[in-house]
Short mmCIF file of C-alpha atoms in Angstrom, two decimals:
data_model
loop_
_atom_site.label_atom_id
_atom_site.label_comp_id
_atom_site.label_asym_id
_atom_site.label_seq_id
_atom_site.Cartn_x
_atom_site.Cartn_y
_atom_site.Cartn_z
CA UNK O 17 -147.14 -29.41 -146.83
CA UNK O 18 -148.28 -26.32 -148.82
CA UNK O 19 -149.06 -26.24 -152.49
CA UNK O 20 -146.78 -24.29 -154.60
CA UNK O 21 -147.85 -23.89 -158.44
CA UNK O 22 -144.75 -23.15 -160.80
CA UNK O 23 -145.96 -21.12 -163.81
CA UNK O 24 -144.43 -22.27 -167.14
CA UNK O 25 -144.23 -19.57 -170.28
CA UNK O 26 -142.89 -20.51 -173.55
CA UNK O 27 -139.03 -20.29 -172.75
CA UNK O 28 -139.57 -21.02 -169.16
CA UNK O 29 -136.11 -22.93 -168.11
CA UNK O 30 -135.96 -23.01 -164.77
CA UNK O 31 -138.71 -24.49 -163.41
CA UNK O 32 -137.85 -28.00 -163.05
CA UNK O 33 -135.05 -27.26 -160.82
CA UNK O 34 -138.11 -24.72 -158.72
CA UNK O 35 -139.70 -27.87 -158.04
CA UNK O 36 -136.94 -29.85 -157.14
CA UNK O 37 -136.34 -27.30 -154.70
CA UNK O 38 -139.53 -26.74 -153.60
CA UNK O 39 -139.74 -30.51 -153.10
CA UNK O 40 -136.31 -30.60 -150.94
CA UNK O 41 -138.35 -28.05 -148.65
CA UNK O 42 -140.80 -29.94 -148.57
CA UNK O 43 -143.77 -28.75 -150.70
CA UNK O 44 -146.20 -30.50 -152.61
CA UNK O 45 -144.88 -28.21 -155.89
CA UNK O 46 -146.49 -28.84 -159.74
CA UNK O 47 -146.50 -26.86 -162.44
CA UNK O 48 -149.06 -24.60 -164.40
CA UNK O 49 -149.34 -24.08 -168.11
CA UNK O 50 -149.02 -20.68 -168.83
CA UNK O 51 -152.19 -20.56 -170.62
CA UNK O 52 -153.84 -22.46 -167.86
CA UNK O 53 -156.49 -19.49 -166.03
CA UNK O 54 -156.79 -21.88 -162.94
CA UNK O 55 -153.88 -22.18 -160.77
CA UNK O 56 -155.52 -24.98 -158.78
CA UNK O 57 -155.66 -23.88 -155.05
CA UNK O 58 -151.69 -22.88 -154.39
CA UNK O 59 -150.54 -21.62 -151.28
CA UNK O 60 -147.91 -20.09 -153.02
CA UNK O 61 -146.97 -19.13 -156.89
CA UNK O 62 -143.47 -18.97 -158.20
CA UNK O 63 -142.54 -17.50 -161.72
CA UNK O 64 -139.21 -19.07 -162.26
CA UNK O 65 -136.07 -18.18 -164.01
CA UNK O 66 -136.20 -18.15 -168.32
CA UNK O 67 -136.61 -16.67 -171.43
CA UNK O 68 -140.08 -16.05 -171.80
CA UNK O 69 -140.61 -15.47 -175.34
CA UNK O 70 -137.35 -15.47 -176.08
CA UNK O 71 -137.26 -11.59 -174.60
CA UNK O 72 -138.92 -10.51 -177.12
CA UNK O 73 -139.19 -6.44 -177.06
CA UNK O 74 -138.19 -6.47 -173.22
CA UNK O 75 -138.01 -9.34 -171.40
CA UNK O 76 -141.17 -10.52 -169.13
CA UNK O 77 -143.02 -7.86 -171.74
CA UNK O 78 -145.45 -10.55 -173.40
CA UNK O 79 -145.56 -13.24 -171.02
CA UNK O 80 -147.33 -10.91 -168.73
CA UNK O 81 -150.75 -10.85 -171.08
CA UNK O 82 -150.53 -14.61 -170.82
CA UNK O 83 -154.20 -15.84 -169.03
CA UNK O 84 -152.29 -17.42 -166.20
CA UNK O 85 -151.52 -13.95 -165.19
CA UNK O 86 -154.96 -12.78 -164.13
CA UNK O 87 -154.89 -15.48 -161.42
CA UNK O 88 -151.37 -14.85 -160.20
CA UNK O 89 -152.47 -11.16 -160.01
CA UNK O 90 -155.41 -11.84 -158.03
CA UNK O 91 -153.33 -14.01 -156.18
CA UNK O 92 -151.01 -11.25 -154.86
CA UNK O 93 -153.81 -8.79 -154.35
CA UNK O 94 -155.24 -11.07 -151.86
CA UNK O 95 -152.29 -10.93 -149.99
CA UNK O 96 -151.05 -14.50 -151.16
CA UNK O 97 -146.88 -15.42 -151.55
CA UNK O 98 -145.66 -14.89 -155.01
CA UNK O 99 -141.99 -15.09 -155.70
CA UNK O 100 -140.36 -14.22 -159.35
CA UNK O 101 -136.55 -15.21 -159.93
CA UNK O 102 -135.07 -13.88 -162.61
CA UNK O 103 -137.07 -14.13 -165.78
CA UNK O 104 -140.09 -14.04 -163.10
CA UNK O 105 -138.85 -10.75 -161.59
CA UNK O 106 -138.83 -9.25 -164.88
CA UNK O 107 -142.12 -10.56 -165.37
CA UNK O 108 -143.82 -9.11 -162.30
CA UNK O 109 -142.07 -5.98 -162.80
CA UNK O 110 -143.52 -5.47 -166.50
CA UNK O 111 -146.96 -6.32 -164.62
CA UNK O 112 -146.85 -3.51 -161.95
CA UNK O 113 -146.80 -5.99 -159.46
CA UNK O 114 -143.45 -5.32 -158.41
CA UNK O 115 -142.02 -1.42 -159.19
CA UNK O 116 -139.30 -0.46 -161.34
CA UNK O 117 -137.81 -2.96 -164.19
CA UNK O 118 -134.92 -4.31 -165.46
CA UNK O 119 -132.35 -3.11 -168.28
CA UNK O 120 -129.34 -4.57 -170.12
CA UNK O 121 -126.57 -5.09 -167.63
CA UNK O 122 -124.58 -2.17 -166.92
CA UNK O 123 -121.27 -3.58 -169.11
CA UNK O 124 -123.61 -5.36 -171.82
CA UNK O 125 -122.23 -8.92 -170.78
CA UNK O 126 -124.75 -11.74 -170.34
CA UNK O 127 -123.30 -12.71 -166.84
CA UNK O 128 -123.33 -16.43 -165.45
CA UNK O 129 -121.39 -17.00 -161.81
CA UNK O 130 -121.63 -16.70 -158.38
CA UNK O 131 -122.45 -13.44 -156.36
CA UNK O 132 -122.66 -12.36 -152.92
CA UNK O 133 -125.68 -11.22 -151.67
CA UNK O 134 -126.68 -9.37 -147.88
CA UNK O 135 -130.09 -10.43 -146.86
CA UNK O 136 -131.78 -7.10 -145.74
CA UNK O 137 -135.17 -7.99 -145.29
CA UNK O 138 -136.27 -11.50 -143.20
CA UNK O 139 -139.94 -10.27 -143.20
CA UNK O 140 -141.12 -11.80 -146.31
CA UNK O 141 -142.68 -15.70 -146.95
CA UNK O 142 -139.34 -16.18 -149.04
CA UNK O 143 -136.74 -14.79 -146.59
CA UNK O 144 -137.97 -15.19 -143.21
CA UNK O 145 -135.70 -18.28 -142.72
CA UNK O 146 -132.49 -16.15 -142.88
CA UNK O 147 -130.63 -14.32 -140.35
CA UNK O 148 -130.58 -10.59 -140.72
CA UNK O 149 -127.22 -9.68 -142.62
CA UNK O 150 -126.33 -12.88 -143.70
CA UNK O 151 -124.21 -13.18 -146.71
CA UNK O 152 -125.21 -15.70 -149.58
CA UNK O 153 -123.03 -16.90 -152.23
CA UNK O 154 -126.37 -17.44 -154.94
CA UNK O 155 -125.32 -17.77 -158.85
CA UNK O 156 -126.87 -15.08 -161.46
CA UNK O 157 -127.58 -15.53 -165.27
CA UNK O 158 -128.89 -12.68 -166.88
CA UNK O 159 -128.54 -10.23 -169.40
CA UNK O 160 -130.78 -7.66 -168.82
CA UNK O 161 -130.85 -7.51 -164.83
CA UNK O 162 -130.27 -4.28 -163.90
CA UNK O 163 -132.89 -3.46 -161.59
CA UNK O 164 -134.07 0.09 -161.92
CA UNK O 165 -136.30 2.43 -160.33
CA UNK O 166 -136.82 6.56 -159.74
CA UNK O 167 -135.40 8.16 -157.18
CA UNK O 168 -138.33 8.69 -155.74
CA UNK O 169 -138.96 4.91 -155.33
CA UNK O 170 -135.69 3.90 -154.55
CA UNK O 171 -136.21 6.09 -151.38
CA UNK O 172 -139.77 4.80 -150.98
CA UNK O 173 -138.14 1.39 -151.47
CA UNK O 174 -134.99 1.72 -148.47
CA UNK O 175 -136.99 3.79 -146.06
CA UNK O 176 -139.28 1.06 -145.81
CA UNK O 177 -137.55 -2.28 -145.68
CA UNK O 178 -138.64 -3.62 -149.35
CA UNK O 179 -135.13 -4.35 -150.52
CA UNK O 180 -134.90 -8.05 -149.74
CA UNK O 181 -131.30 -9.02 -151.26
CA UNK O 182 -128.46 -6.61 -152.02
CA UNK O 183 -125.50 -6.98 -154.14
CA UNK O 184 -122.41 -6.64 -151.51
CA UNK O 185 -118.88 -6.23 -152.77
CA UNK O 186 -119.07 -5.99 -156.18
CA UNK O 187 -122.33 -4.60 -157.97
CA UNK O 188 -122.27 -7.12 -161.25
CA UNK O 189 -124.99 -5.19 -163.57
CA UNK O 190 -124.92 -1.35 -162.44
CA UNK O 191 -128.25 -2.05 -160.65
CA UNK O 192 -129.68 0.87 -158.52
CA UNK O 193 -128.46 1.11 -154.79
CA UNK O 194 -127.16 -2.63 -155.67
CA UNK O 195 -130.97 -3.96 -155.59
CA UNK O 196 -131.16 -7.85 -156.14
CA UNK O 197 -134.17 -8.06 -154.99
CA UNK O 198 -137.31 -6.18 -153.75
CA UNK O 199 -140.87 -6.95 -152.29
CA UNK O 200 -144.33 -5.63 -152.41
CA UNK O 201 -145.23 -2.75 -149.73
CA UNK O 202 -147.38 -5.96 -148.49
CA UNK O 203 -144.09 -8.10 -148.42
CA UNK O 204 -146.25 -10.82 -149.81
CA UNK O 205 -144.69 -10.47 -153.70
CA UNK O 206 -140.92 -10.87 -154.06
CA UNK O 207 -138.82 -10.24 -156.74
CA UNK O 208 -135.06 -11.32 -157.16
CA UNK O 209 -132.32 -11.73 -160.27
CA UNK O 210 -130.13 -14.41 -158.06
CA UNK O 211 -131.30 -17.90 -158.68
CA UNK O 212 -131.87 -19.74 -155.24
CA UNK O 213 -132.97 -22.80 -157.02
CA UNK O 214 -129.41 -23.80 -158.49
CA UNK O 215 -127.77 -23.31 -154.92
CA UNK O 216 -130.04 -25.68 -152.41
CA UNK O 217 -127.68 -28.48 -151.73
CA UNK O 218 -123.85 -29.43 -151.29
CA UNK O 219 -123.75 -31.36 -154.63
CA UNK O 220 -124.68 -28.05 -156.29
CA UNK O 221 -121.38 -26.10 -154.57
CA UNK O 222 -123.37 -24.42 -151.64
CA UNK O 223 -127.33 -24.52 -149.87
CA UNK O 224 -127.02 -20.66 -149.34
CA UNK O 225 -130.34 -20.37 -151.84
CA UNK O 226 -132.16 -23.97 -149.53
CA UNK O 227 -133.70 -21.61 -147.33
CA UNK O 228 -135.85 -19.56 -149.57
CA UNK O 229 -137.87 -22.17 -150.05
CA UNK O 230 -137.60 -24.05 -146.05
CA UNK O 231 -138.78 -20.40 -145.27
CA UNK O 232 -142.05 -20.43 -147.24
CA UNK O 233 -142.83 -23.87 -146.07
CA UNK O 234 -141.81 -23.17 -142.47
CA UNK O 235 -144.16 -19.81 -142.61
CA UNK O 236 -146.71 -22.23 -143.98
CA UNK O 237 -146.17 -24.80 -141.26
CA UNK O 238 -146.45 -22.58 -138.28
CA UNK O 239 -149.28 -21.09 -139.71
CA UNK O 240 -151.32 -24.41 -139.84
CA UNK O 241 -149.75 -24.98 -136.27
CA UNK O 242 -151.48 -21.89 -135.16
CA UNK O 243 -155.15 -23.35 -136.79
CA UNK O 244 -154.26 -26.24 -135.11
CA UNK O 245 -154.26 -24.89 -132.02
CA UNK O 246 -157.15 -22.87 -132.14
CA UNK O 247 -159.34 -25.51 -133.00
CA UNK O 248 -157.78 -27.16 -129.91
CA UNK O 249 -158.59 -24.23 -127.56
CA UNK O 250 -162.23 -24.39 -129.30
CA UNK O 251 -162.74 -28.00 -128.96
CA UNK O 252 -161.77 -27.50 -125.14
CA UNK O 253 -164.02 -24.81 -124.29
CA UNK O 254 -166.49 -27.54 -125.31
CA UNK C 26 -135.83 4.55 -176.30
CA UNK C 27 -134.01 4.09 -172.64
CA UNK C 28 -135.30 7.28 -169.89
CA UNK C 29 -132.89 9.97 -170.00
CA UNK C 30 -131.51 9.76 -166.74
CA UNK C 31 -131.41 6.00 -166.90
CA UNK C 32 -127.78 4.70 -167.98
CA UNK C 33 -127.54 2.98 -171.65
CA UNK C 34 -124.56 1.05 -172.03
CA UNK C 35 -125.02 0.07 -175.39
CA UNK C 36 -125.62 4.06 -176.77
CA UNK C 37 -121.88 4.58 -174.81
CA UNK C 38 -120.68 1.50 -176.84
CA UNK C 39 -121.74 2.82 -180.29
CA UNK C 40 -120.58 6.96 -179.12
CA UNK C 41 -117.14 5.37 -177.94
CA UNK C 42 -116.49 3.26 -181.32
CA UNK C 43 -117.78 6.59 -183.34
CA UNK C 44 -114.86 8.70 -181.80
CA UNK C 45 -112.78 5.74 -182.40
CA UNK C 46 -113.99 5.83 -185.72
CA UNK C 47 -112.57 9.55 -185.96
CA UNK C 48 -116.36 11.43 -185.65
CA UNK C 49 -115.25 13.11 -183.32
CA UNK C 50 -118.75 15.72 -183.90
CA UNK C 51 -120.72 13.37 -182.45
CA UNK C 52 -122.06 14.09 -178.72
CA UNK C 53 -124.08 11.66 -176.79
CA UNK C 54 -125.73 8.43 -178.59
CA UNK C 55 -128.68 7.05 -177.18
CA UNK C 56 -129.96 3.66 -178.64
CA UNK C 57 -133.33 2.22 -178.53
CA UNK C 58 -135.61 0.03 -180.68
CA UNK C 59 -137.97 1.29 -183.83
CA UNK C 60 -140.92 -0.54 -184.79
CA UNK C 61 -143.28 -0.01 -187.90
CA UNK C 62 -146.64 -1.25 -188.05
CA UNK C 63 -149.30 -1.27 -190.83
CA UNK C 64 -152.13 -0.02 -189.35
CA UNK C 65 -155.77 0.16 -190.53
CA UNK C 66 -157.65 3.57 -189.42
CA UNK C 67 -160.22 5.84 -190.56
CA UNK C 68 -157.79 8.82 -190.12
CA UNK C 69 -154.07 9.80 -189.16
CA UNK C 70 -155.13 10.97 -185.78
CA UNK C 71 -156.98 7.54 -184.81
CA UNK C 72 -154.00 5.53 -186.33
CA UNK C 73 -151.72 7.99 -183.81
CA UNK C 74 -154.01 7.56 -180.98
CA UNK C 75 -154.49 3.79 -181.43
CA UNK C 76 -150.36 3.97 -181.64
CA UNK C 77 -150.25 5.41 -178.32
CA UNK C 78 -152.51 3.00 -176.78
CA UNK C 79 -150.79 0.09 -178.04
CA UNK C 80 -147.31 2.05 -176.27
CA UNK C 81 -148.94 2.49 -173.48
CA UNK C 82 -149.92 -0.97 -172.40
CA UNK C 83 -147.25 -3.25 -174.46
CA UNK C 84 -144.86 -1.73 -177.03
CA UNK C 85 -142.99 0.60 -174.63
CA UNK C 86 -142.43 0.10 -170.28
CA UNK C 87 -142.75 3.67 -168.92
CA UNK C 88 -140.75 2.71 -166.26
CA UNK C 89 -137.49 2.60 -167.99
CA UNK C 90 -138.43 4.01 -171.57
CA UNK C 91 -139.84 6.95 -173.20
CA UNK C 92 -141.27 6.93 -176.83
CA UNK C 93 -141.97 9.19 -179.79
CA UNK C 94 -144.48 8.56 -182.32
CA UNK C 95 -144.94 9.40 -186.22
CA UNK C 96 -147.51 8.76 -189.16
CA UNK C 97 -146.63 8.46 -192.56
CA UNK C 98 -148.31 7.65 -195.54
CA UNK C 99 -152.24 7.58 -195.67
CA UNK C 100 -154.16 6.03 -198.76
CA UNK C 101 -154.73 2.87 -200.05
CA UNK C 102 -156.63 0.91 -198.04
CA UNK C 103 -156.39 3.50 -195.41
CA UNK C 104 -153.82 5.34 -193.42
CA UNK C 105 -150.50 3.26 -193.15
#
């Protein structure tokens, strides 16, 4: 069971369904005050979906000076899973964790429904449960989610794997290339606008989001599997 | 304001109602946000450079938006 701290910002609205889903998977998941600098040992941070500040200049804009931040930066540089949904994409995009950032929806509508999305990339901690190509049904609920980035980095970004999710059949906020979602040249830090958290289970319509977070306890799982083992092998050679 | 080459539906919005409107004259509208702050400084080019550092890491996202910047008044309790 791995530890996975759920940051909370004013206007945070999302993050007691994160848990719950979190806890489906499996994980021992709690949350963390935004002003809190200690994020108390978590194998893995999620910024969940929101208004953070009510989107106040742009959204994710202010909630990335709060002090939680510094840890969930340090976090990522050490190579540790951090995963922003909506709000929390917006968030990590404003803090140069993730590139680009995210603009009013192409036809101004604050959109709330169901989407497809392909999975392109099963390499990261929050995808790697997924079959390459699969199609989710995942809802949206955003006004300003129109990912965008250079043309420079959108190349940068398809030449090497990073978009994770991708809008397929209809593009519902003009986004670039039909990003949903995109991860860190390390893989470690993904960002994505649908929310996986409101699609885990049948009672919810569909379990098409379920395995983003089976996948990051899974990764976790084998990974202690592997300690396991070594330890074995050690204690053998003895 | 939004990056020129970025799209910004709500400048189309306002351009399409203006030719609706019959101003037919007007070209492209672009629409972004305008903030004033009261600032205390020593001198018009610290209040502007003090501006742009406050752009650089908060008030504006380079990613998506570009900014202009302008001082006015000066006096009373110092440059405004």
């Amino acid at each position: 069971m791995q530890r996975v701290a759920v940051i909370v910002f004013p206007g945070s609205n999302c993050d007691a369904e994160t848990i719950a889903a979190a806890r489906q998977a499996g994980s021992d998941a709690y949350r963390v005050w935004h002003r809190d600098a200690d994020l108390k040992r978590p194998d893995v941070v999620i910024l969940p979906g929101g208004f953070s500040y009510g989107d106040y200049l742009r959204a994710g804009a202010i909630a990335r000076f709060s002090p939680v931040m510094t840890a969930v930066t340090e976090h990522a540089r050490a190579g540790g899973p951090v995963l922003g949904i909506c709000n929390g994409f917006q968030i990590l995009c404003e803090a140069g964790l993730l590139p680009g950032g995210l603009m009013r929806n192409a036809r101004l509508r604050f959109l709330s429904r169901l989407v497809r999305v392909h999975v392109e990339a099963t390499d990261t901690p929050f995808t790697c449960g997924y079959e390459p190509g699969a199609v989710l049904a995942v809802p949206i609920a955003h006004g300003e989610g129109r990912y965008v980035v250079d043309a420079r980095t959108a190349a940068e970004l398809e030449a090497g794997g990073r978009v994770v999710w991708r809008y397929t059949g209809e593009n519902p906020n003009g986004s670039t290339n039909a990003i949903a979602g995109v991860s860190s040249p390390g893989r470690n830090v993904v960002g994505i606008m649908p929310h996986p958290e409101r699609r885990n289970a049948p009672v919810l319509g569909g379990e098409d989001g379920a395995r983003v977070f089976l996948s990051m306890e899974a990764r976790y799982a084998t990974q202690h599997a592997v300690d396991v083992r070594a330890v074995g092998d050690r204690h053998l050679r003895v | 304001m939004p990056r020129a080459t970025l799209l910004d539906p709500q400048g189309e919005a306002v351009e399409r109602a203006l030719h609706a409107l019959g101003f037919g004259e007007v070209g492209r509208v672009r629409m972004g946000k305008h903030l004033m702050l009261d600032v205390q400084a020593g001198s018009r080019e610290e209040a502007l450079a003090r501006a742009r550092e406050m752009c650089d890491r908060l008030l504006a996202n380079p990613v998506i938006e570009d900014y202009d910047l302008a001082v006015e008044g000066g006096g009373g309790r110092g440059a405004t």
